[in-house]
Coordinates of N, CA and C in Angstrom, one line a residue:
F1237 N 91.9 23.3 97.3 CA 93.4 23.4 97.5 C 93.8 24.9 97.8
F1238 N 93.4 25.7 96.8 CA 93.8 27.2 96.9 C 93.2 27.8 98.2
K1239 N 92.0 27.3 98.5 CA 91.3 27.8 99.7 C 92.1 27.5 100.9
N1240 N 92.7 26.3 100.9 CA 93.5 26.0 102.1 C 94.9 26.6 102.1
R1241 N 95.4 26.8 100.9 CA 96.8 27.4 100.8 C 96.8 28.9 101.1
F1242 N 96.0 29.6 100.5 CA 95.9 31.1 100.7 C 94.9 31.5 101.7
T1243 N 95.3 31.8 102.9 CA 94.3 32.1 103.9 C 94.5 33.6 104.3
P1244 N 93.6 34.2 105.0 CA 93.7 35.6 105.4 C 94.8 35.9 106.3
T1245 N 95.6 34.8 106.8 CA 96.7 35.1 107.7 C 97.9 35.5 107.0
V1246 N 97.9 35.5 105.6 CA 99.1 35.9 104.9 C 99.0 37.4 104.8
L1247 N 100.1 38.1 105.3 CA 100.1 39.5 105.4 C 100.8 40.2 104.2
D1248 N 101.9 39.6 103.7 CA 102.7 40.1 102.7 C 102.1 39.8 101.4
L1249 N 101.7 40.7 100.6 CA 101.1 40.5 99.3 C 102.0 39.9 98.3
N1250 N 103.3 40.4 98.3 CA 104.3 39.8 97.4 C 104.6 38.4 97.7
T1251 N 104.7 38.0 99.0 CA 105.0 36.6 99.3 C 103.8 35.7 98.9
A1252 N 102.6 36.2 99.1 CA 101.4 35.5 98.7 C 101.4 35.2 97.2
I1253 N 101.8 36.3 96.4 CA 101.8 36.1 95.0 C 102.8 35.1 94.6
E1254 N 104.0 35.1 95.2 CA 105.1 34.1 94.8 C 104.6 32.7 95.2
D1255 N 104.1 32.6 96.4 CA 103.6 31.2 96.7 C 102.5 30.7 95.8
W1256 N 101.7 31.7 95.4 CA 100.6 31.3 94.4 C 101.2 30.8 93.1
M1257 N 102.2 31.6 92.6 CA 102.9 31.2 91.3 C 103.6 29.9 91.4
R1258 N 104.3 29.6 92.5 CA 104.9 28.3 92.7 C 103.9 27.2 92.7
E1259 N 102.9 27.4 93.4 CA 101.8 26.4 93.5 C 101.2 26.2 92.1
K1260 N 101.0 27.3 91.4 CA 100.4 27.2 90.0 C 101.4 26.4 89.1
D1261 N 102.7 26.7 89.2 CA 103.7 25.9 88.4 C 103.6 24.4 88.7
R1262 N 103.5 24.1 90.0 CA 103.4 22.7 90.3 C 102.1 22.0 89.8
V1263 N 101.0 22.8 89.8 CA 99.8 22.3 89.3 C 99.9 22.1 87.8
L1264 N 100.5 23.1 87.1 CA 100.7 23.0 85.7 C 101.6 21.8 85.3
V1265 N 102.6 21.6 86.0 CA 103.5 20.5 85.7 C 102.7 19.2 85.9
L1266 N 102.0 19.1 86.9 CA 101.2 17.9 87.1 C 100.2 17.7 86.0
G1267 N 99.7 18.9 85.4 CA 98.7 18.8 84.4 C 99.3 18.6 83.0
G1268 N 100.6 18.5 82.9 CA 101.3 18.2 81.6 C 101.8 19.3 80.8
V1269 N 101.9 20.5 81.5 CA 102.5 21.7 80.8 C 104.0 21.7 80.9
D1270 N 104.7 21.9 79.8 CA 106.2 21.8 79.8 C 106.8 23.0 80.5
R1271 N 108.1 22.9 80.8 CA 108.7 23.9 81.6 C 108.9 25.2 80.7
Y1272 N 109.1 25.2 79.5 CA 109.3 26.4 78.7 C 108.0 27.2 78.7
S1273 N 106.9 26.5 78.5 CA 105.6 27.2 78.5 C 105.3 27.8 79.9
M1274 N 105.8 27.0 80.9 CA 105.6 27.5 82.2 C 106.5 28.8 82.4
K1275 N 107.7 28.7 81.9 CA 108.6 29.9 82.0 C 108.0 31.1 81.3
L1276 N 107.5 30.9 80.1 CA 106.8 32.1 79.4 C 105.6 32.6 80.2
L1277 N 104.9 31.6 80.7 CA 103.7 32.0 81.5 C 104.1 32.8 82.7
R1278 N 105.2 32.4 83.4 CA 105.6 33.1 84.6 C 106.2 34.4 84.2
Q1279 N 106.9 34.5 83.1 CA 107.4 35.8 82.7 C 106.3 36.8 82.4
Q1280 N 105.3 36.3 81.7 CA 104.1 37.1 81.4 C 103.4 37.6 82.6
E1281 N 103.3 36.6 83.6 CA 102.6 37.0 84.8 C 103.4 38.0 85.6
E1282 N 104.8 37.8 85.6 CA 105.7 38.7 86.3 C 105.6 40.1 85.7
A1283 N 105.5 40.1 84.3 CA 105.4 41.4 83.7 C 104.1 42.1 84.0
E1284 N 103.0 41.3 84.0 CA 101.7 41.8 84.4 C 101.8 42.3 85.9
R1285 N 102.4 41.5 86.7 CA 102.5 41.9 88.1 C 103.3 43.3 88.3
R1286 N 104.4 43.3 87.5 CA 105.2 44.6 87.6 C 104.4 45.8 87.0
A1287 N 103.7 45.5 85.9 CA 102.9 46.6 85.3 C 101.8 47.0 86.3
A1288 N 101.2 46.0 87.0 CA 100.2 46.4 88.0 C 100.8 47.2 89.1
C1289 N 102.0 46.7 89.6 CA 102.7 47.5 90.7 C 103.1 48.9 90.2
A1290 N 103.6 49.0 89.0 CA 103.9 50.3 88.5 C 102.7 51.2 88.4
A1291 N 101.6 50.6 87.9 CA 100.3 51.3 87.8 C 99.8 51.8 89.2
R1292 N 100.0 50.8 90.2 CA 99.6 51.2 91.5 C 100.5 52.3 92.1
R1293 N 101.9 52.2 91.7 CA 102.8 53.3 92.2 C 102.4 54.6 91.6
L1294 N 102.1 54.6 90.2 CA 101.8 55.8 89.5 C 100.5 56.4 90.1
E1295 N 99.5 55.5 90.4 CA 98.3 56.0 91.0 C 98.5 56.6 92.3
R1296 N 99.4 55.9 93.1 CA 99.7 56.4 94.4 C 100.4 57.7 94.4
Q1297 N 101.4 57.8 93.4 CA 102.1 59.1 93.3 C 101.1 60.2 92.8
K1298 N 100.2 59.8 91.9 CA 99.2 60.8 91.5 C 98.4 61.3 92.7
Q1299 N 97.9 60.3 93.5 CA 97.1 60.6 94.6 C 97.9 61.4 95.6
L1300 N 99.1 61.1 95.9 CA 99.9 61.9 96.8 C 100.1 63.3 96.2
A1301 N 100.4 63.4 94.9 CA 100.6 64.7 94.3 C 99.3 65.6 94.4
E1302 N 98.1 64.9 94.2 CA 96.9 65.6 94.4 C 96.7 66.0 95.8
E1303 N 97.0 65.1 96.7 CA 96.9 65.5 98.2 C 97.8 66.6 98.5
R1304 N 99.1 66.6 98.0 CA 100.0 67.7 98.3 C 99.5 69.0 97.7
A1305 N 98.9 68.9 96.4 CA 98.4 70.1 95.8 C 97.2 70.7 96.6
A1306 N 96.3 69.7 97.0 CA 95.2 70.2 97.8 C 95.6 70.8 99.1
K1307 N 96.6 70.1 99.7 CA 97.1 70.6 101.0 C 97.8 71.9 100.8
S1308 N 98.6 72.1 99.7 CA 99.3 73.3 99.4 C 98.2 74.4 99.2
A1309 N 97.2 74.1 98.4 CA 96.2 75.1 98.1 C 95.4 75.5 99.4
E1310 N 95.2 74.5 100.2 CA 94.5 74.8 101.5 C 95.4 75.6 102.4
Q1311 N 96.7 75.3 102.4 CA 97.7 76.1 103.2 C 97.8 77.5 102.7
R1312 N 97.8 77.6 101.4 CA 97.8 79.0 100.8 C 96.6 79.8 101.2
E1313 N 95.4 79.1 101.2 CA 94.2 79.8 101.6 C 94.2 80.2 103.0
V1314 N 94.8 79.2 103.9 CA 94.9 79.5 105.3 C 95.8 80.7 105.5
N1315 N 97.0 80.7 104.8 CA 97.9 81.8 104.9 C 97.3 83.1 104.4
R1316 N 96.5 83.0 103.3 CA 95.9 84.2 102.8 C 94.9 84.8 103.8
E1317 N 94.1 83.9 104.5 CA 93.2 84.3 105.5 C 93.9 84.9 106.7
K1318 N 95.0 84.3 107.0 CA 95.8 84.9 108.2 C 96.3 86.2 107.8
R1319 N 96.9 86.4 106.6 CA 97.4 87.7 106.2 C 96.2 88.7 106.2
Q1320 N 95.1 88.3 105.7 CA 93.9 89.2 105.6 C 93.5 89.6 107.0
R1321 N 93.5 88.6 108.0 CA 93.1 89.0 109.3 C 94.2 89.9 110.0
R1322 N 95.5 89.6 109.7 CA 96.5 90.5 110.2 C 96.4 91.9 109.7
D1323 N 96.1 92.0 108.3 CA 95.9 93.3 107.7 C 94.7 94.0 108.3
E1324 N 93.6 93.3 108.5 CA 92.4 93.9 109.1 C 92.7 94.3 110.5
Q1325 N 93.4 93.5 111.3 CA 93.7 93.9 112.7 C 94.6 95.1 112.7
R1326 N 95.6 95.1 111.8 CA 96.5 96.3 111.7 C 95.8 97.5 111.3
E1327 N 94.9 97.4 110.4 CA 94.1 98.6 109.9 C 93.2 99.0 111.1
A1328 N 92.6 98.1 111.8 CA 91.7 98.4 112.9 C 92.5 99.1 114.0
K1329 N 93.8 98.7 114.2 CA 94.6 99.3 115.2 C 95.0 100.8 114.8
V1330 N 95.3 100.9 113.5 CA 95.6 102.2 113.0 C 94.4 103.2 113.1
I1331 N 93.2 102.7 112.8 CA 92.0 103.5 112.9 C 91.7 103.9 114.3
A1332 N 91.9 102.8 115.2 CA 91.7 103.1 116.7 C 92.7 104.1 117.2
R1333 N 94.0 104.0 116.8 CA 95.0 104.9 117.2 C 94.7 106.3 116.7
Q1334 N 94.3 106.4 115.5 CA 93.9 107.7 114.9 C 92.7 108.3 115.6
R1335 N 91.8 107.5 115.9 CA 90.6 108.0 116.6 C 90.9 108.5 118.0
R1336 N 91.9 107.7 118.7 CA 92.3 108.2 120.0 C 93.0 109.5 119.9
R1337 N 93.9 109.7 118.9 CA 94.6 110.9 118.7 C 93.6 112.1 118.4
E1338 N 92.5 111.8 117.6 CA 91.5 112.8 117.3 C 90.8 113.2 118.6
L1339 N 90.4 112.2 119.4 CA 89.7 112.5 120.6 C 90.6 113.3 121.6
L1340 N 91.9 112.9 121.7 CA 92.8 113.6 122.5 C 92.9 115.1 122.0
Q1341 N 93.1 115.2 120.7 CA 93.2 116.6 120.1 C 91.9 117.4 120.4
Q1342 N 90.8 116.8 120.3 CA 89.5 117.5 120.5 C 89.5 117.9 122.0
K1343 N 89.9 117.0 122.9 CA 89.9 117.4 124.3 C 90.9 118.5 124.6
R1344 N 92.1 118.4 124.0 CA 93.0 119.5 124.2 C 92.5 120.8 123.6
L1345 N 91.9 120.7 122.4 CA 91.3 121.9 121.8 C 90.2 122.5 122.7
A1346 N 89.4 121.7 123.2 CA 88.3 122.2 124.1 C 88.9 122.8 125.3
F1347 N 89.9 122.1 125.9 CA 90.5 122.7 127.1 C 91.2 124.0 126.8
A1348 N 91.9 124.1 125.6 CA 92.5 125.3 125.2 C 91.5 126.5 125.0
R1349 N 90.4 126.1 124.4 CA 89.3 127.1 124.2 C 88.8 127.7 125.5
V1350 N 88.6 126.7 126.5 CA 88.1 127.1 127.8 C 89.2 128.0 128.5
K1351 N 90.4 127.6 128.4 CA 91.5 128.4 129.0 C 91.6 129.8 128.3
L1352 N 91.5 129.8 127.0 CA 91.6 131.0 126.2 C 90.4 132.0 126.6
G1353 N 89.2 131.4 126.7 CA 88.1 132.2 127.2 C 88.3 132.8 128.5
R1354 N 88.9 132.0 129.4 CA 89.2 132.5 130.8 C 90.2 133.6 130.7
L1355 N 91.3 133.4 129.9 CA 92.3 134.4 129.8 C 91.7 135.7 129.2
R1356 N 90.9 135.6 128.2 CA 90.2 136.7 127.6 C 89.4 137.5 128.6
A1357 N 88.6 136.7 129.4 CA 87.8 137.3 130.4 C 88.7 138.0 131.4
M1358 N 89.8 137.4 131.8 CA 90.7 138.0 132.7 C 91.3 139.3 132.2
V1359 N 91.7 139.2 130.9 CA 92.3 140.4 130.2 C 91.3 141.6 130.2
L1360 N 90.0 141.2 129.8 CA 89.0 142.2 129.7 C 88.7 142.8 131.1
S1361 N 88.7 142.0 132.1 CA 88.5 142.5 133.4 C 89.7 143.4 133.9
L1362 N 90.9 143.0 133.5 CA 92.0 143.9 133.8 C 92.0 145.2 133.1
Q1363 N 91.6 145.1 131.8 CA 91.5 146.3 131.0 C 90.4 147.2 131.5
S1364 N 89.3 146.6 131.9 CA 88.2 147.4 132.5 C 88.7 148.1 133.8
S1365 N 89.4 147.3 134.6 CA 89.9 147.9 135.9 C 90.9 149.0 135.6
L1366 N 91.8 148.8 134.7 CA 92.8 149.8 134.4 C 92.1 151.0 133.8
Q1367 N 91.1 150.8 132.9 CA 90.4 151.9 132.3 C 89.7 152.7 133.4
K1368 N 89.1 152.0 134.3 CA 88.4 152.7 135.4 C 89.4 153.5 136.3
I1369 N 90.5 152.9 136.6 CA 91.6 153.6 137.4 C 92.0 154.8 136.6
R1370 N 92.2 154.6 135.3 CA 92.7 155.8 134.5 C 91.7 156.9 134.4
R1371 N 90.4 156.5 134.3 CA 89.4 157.6 134.3 C 89.3 158.3 135.6
E1372 N 89.4 157.5 136.7 CA 89.4 158.2 138.0 C 90.5 159.1 138.2
K1373 N 91.7 158.6 137.7 CA 92.9 159.5 137.8 C 92.8 160.7 137.0
L1374 N 92.3 160.6 135.8 CA 92.1 161.8 134.9 C 91.1 162.7 135.5
L1375 N 90.0 162.1 136.1 CA 89.0 163.0 136.7 C 89.5 163.8 137.8
R1376 N 90.3 163.1 138.7 CA 90.9 163.8 139.8 C 91.9 164.9 139.4
A1377 N 92.7 164.5 138.4 CA 93.8 165.4 138.0 C 93.4 166.5 137.0
W1378 N 92.5 166.2 136.1 CA 92.2 167.1 135.0 C 90.7 167.5 134.9
G1379 N 89.9 166.8 135.7 CA 88.4 167.1 135.7 C 87.7 166.5 134.6
V1380 N 88.3 165.6 133.8 CA 87.5 164.9 132.7 C 87.9 163.4 132.8
P1381 N 86.9 162.5 132.5 CA 87.3 161.1 132.6 C 88.1 160.5 131.4
E1382 N 88.0 161.2 130.2 CA 88.7 160.8 129.0 C 89.4 162.0 128.4
L1383 N 90.6 161.8 127.8 CA 91.2 162.9 127.1 C 90.8 162.8 125.6
P1384 N 90.5 163.9 125.0 CA 90.1 163.9 123.6 C 91.3 163.5 122.7
E1385 N 91.0 163.1 121.5 CA 92.1 162.7 120.6 C 92.9 163.9 120.2
G1386 N 94.2 163.8 120.3 CA 95.1 164.9 120.0 C 95.7 165.5 121.3
L1387 N 95.3 165.0 122.5 CA 95.9 165.4 123.8 C 96.5 164.2 124.4
Q1388 N 97.6 164.3 125.0 CA 98.2 163.2 125.7 C 98.9 163.7 127.0
L1389 N 99.1 162.7 127.9 CA 99.7 163.0 129.2 C 101.2 163.0 129.0
N1390 N 101.9 163.8 129.7 CA 103.4 163.9 129.8 C 103.8 164.2 131.2
S1391 N 105.1 163.8 131.4 CA 105.6 164.0 132.8 C 106.7 165.1 132.6
F1392 N 106.5 166.1 133.4 CA 107.5 167.2 133.4 C 108.2 167.3 134.7
Q1393 N 107.6 167.6 135.8 CA 108.2 167.6 137.1 C 107.8 166.4 137.9
S1394 N 106.7 165.8 137.6 CA 106.3 164.5 138.2 C 105.5 163.7 137.1
E1395 N 105.1 162.6 137.5 CA 104.5 161.7 136.5 C 103.1 162.2 136.1
D1396 N 102.9 162.3 134.8 CA 101.6 162.7 134.2 C 101.1 164.1 134.8
D1397 N 102.0 165.0 134.9 CA 101.7 166.3 135.5 C 101.4 167.3 134.4
S1398 N 101.5 166.9 133.1 CA 101.3 167.9 132.0 C 100.5 167.3 130.9
L1399 N 99.9 168.2 130.1 CA 99.2 167.8 128.9 C 99.9 168.5 127.7
C1400 N 99.9 167.8 126.5 CA 100.4 168.5 125.3 C 99.6 168.0 124.1
V1401 N 99.7 168.8 123.1 CA 99.0 168.6 121.8 C 99.9 167.7 120.9
T1402 N 99.3 166.8 120.2 CA 99.9 166.0 119.2 C 99.2 166.1 117.9
L1403 N 99.9 166.5 116.8 CA 99.3 166.7 115.5 C 99.8 165.7 114.6
R1404 N 99.0 165.0 113.8 CA 99.4 164.0 112.8 C 99.4 164.8 111.5
L1405 N 100.6 164.8 110.8 CA 100.8 165.4 109.5 C 100.4 164.5 108.4
S1406 N 100.3 165.1 107.2 CA 99.8 164.3 106.0 C 100.8 163.2 105.7
D1407 N 102.1 163.3 106.0 CA 103.1 162.2 105.7 C 103.1 161.1 106.8
G1408 N 102.2 161.2 107.8 CA 102.1 160.1 108.8 C 102.8 160.4 110.1
T1409 N 103.7 161.4 110.1 CA 104.5 161.7 111.3 C 103.6 162.5 112.2
E1410 N 104.1 162.5 113.5 CA 103.4 163.3 114.5 C 104.4 164.3 115.1
V1411 N 103.9 165.5 115.4 CA 104.6 166.5 116.1 C 103.9 166.8 117.4
V1412 N 104.8 167.1 118.5 CA 104.3 167.3 119.8 C 104.5 168.7 120.2
G1413 N 103.4 169.3 120.8 CA 103.5 170.7 121.2 C 104.0 170.9 122.6
P1414 N 104.0 172.1 123.2 CA 104.5 172.4 124.5 C 103.7 171.8 125.6
Y1415 N 104.3 171.7 126.8 CA 103.6 171.2 128.0 C 102.6 172.2 128.5
R1416 N 101.4 171.8 128.9 CA 100.4 172.7 129.5 C 100.0 172.2 130.9
K1417 N 99.7 173.0 131.8 CA 99.4 172.6 133.2 C 97.9 172.5 133.4
T1418 N 97.1 173.0 132.5 CA 95.6 172.9 132.7 C 95.0 172.3 131.5
F1419 N 93.9 171.6 131.7 CA 93.2 171.0 130.6 C 92.6 172.0 129.6
S1420 N 92.0 173.1 130.1 CA 91.4 174.1 129.3 C 92.4 174.7 128.4
E1421 N 93.6 175.0 128.9 CA 94.7 175.6 128.1 C 95.1 174.6 127.0
A1422 N 95.3 173.3 127.3 CA 95.7 172.4 126.3 C 94.6 172.1 125.2
L1423 N 93.4 172.1 125.7 CA 92.3 171.9 124.7 C 92.2 173.1 123.8
Q1424 N 92.3 174.3 124.3 CA 92.2 175.5 123.4 C 93.4 175.5 122.4
E1425 N 94.6 175.1 122.8 CA 95.7 175.0 121.9 C 95.5 174.0 120.8
L1426 N 94.9 172.8 121.2 CA 94.6 171.8 120.2 C 93.7 172.3 119.2
Q1427 N 92.6 173.0 119.6 CA 91.6 173.5 118.6 C 92.3 174.6 117.7
E1428 N 93.1 175.4 118.3 CA 93.8 176.5 117.4 C 94.7 175.9 116.4
L1429 N 95.5 174.9 116.8 CA 96.5 174.3 115.9 C 95.8 173.4 114.8
R1430 N 94.8 172.8 115.2 CA 94.0 172.0 114.2 C 93.4 172.9 113.2
D1431 N 92.9 174.0 113.6 CA 92.3 175.0 112.7 C 93.3 175.6 111.8
L1432 N 94.5 175.9 112.4 CA 95.6 176.4 111.6 C 96.1 175.4 110.5
Q1433 N 96.2 174.1 110.9 CA 96.6 173.1 110.0 C 95.6 172.9 108.9
R1434 N 94.3 173.0 109.2 CA 93.3 172.9 108.2 C 93.3 174.1 107.2
R1435 N 93.6 175.3 107.7 CA 93.5 176.5 106.8 C 94.8 176.7 106.0
K1436 N 96.0 176.4 106.7 CA 97.3 176.8 106.0 C 98.3 175.6 105.8
G1437 N 97.9 174.4 106.3 CA 98.7 173.3 106.0 C 99.7 172.8 107.1
D1438 N 100.4 171.7 106.8 CA 101.2 171.1 107.8 C 102.4 172.0 108.2
R1439 N 103.0 172.7 107.2 CA 104.3 173.4 107.4 C 104.0 174.6 108.4
V1440 N 102.9 175.3 108.2 CA 102.6 176.4 109.0 C 102.2 176.0 110.4
A1441 N 101.5 174.9 110.5 CA 101.1 174.3 111.8 C 102.3 173.9 112.6
R1442 N 103.3 173.2 111.9 CA 104.5 172.8 112.5 C 105.3 174.0 113.1
E1443 N 105.5 175.0 112.3 CA 106.2 176.2 112.7 C 105.6 176.8 113.9
E1444 N 104.3 176.9 113.9 CA 103.5 177.5 115.0 C 103.8 176.7 116.3
M1445 N 103.8 175.3 116.2 CA 104.0 174.5 117.3 C 105.4 174.7 117.9
L1446 N 106.4 174.8 117.0 CA 107.8 175.0 117.4 C 107.9 176.4 118.1
R1447 N 107.2 177.4 117.6 CA 107.3 178.7 118.2 C 106.7 178.7 119.6
R1448 N 105.5 178.0 119.7 CA 104.9 178.0 121.0 C 105.8 177.1 122.0
D1449 N 106.4 176.1 121.5 CA 107.3 175.3 122.4 C 108.4 176.1 122.9
V1450 N 109.1 176.9 122.0 CA 110.2 177.8 122.4 C 109.7 178.8 123.4
E1451 N 108.5 179.4 123.2 CA 107.9 180.4 124.0 C 107.6 179.8 125.4
A1452 N 107.2 178.5 125.5 CA 106.9 177.9 126.8 C 108.1 177.6 127.5
M1453 N 109.2 177.3 126.9 CA 110.5 177.0 127.5 C 111.2 178.3 128.0
A1454 N 110.9 179.4 127.5 CA 111.6 180.7 127.8 C 111.3 181.1 129.2

């Protein structure tokens, strides 16, 4: 009988349970069970059914909670990996940017060094050319390629047409002697004034230079 009544075509579990309970009541009545006993039996079965449903709900809730927890943990792990990848990418970008700046700075420094070397070479070349011109000019004008220390060129009636003596005193100041028109005259005066300064001191040498200057202007 039950085989024919409950077939796999029944889709609703609750409907199937109710049909089964009604059919069970009918069978029990036919078997001589009173209605009160049947009522108690039905209440007990209903309680058992509700308890089973509650247990299934709790189990399902527990399963859902576990799934949500697992999914949340998985999502947290995914987010952590994403953050870690972003941090690694950001750090890699920072390192690459710093490396590019360092390479650019090295290139600029190398270029600056090359440019500085060229400028130094140019300055040295200009200095050499100017020194050569100066030596040639001194040689033509005064018969010597270099002036000794203590003699300097001065302009009287034209540019660099005179020589004069310069003495450095003990206090660091310099005094300039009278203009001379020949190198030999200026050199002799330099030697005399230096000898006087060495023998009698700065004051006497200064006075002698002033005297000679006044004498040259007279």
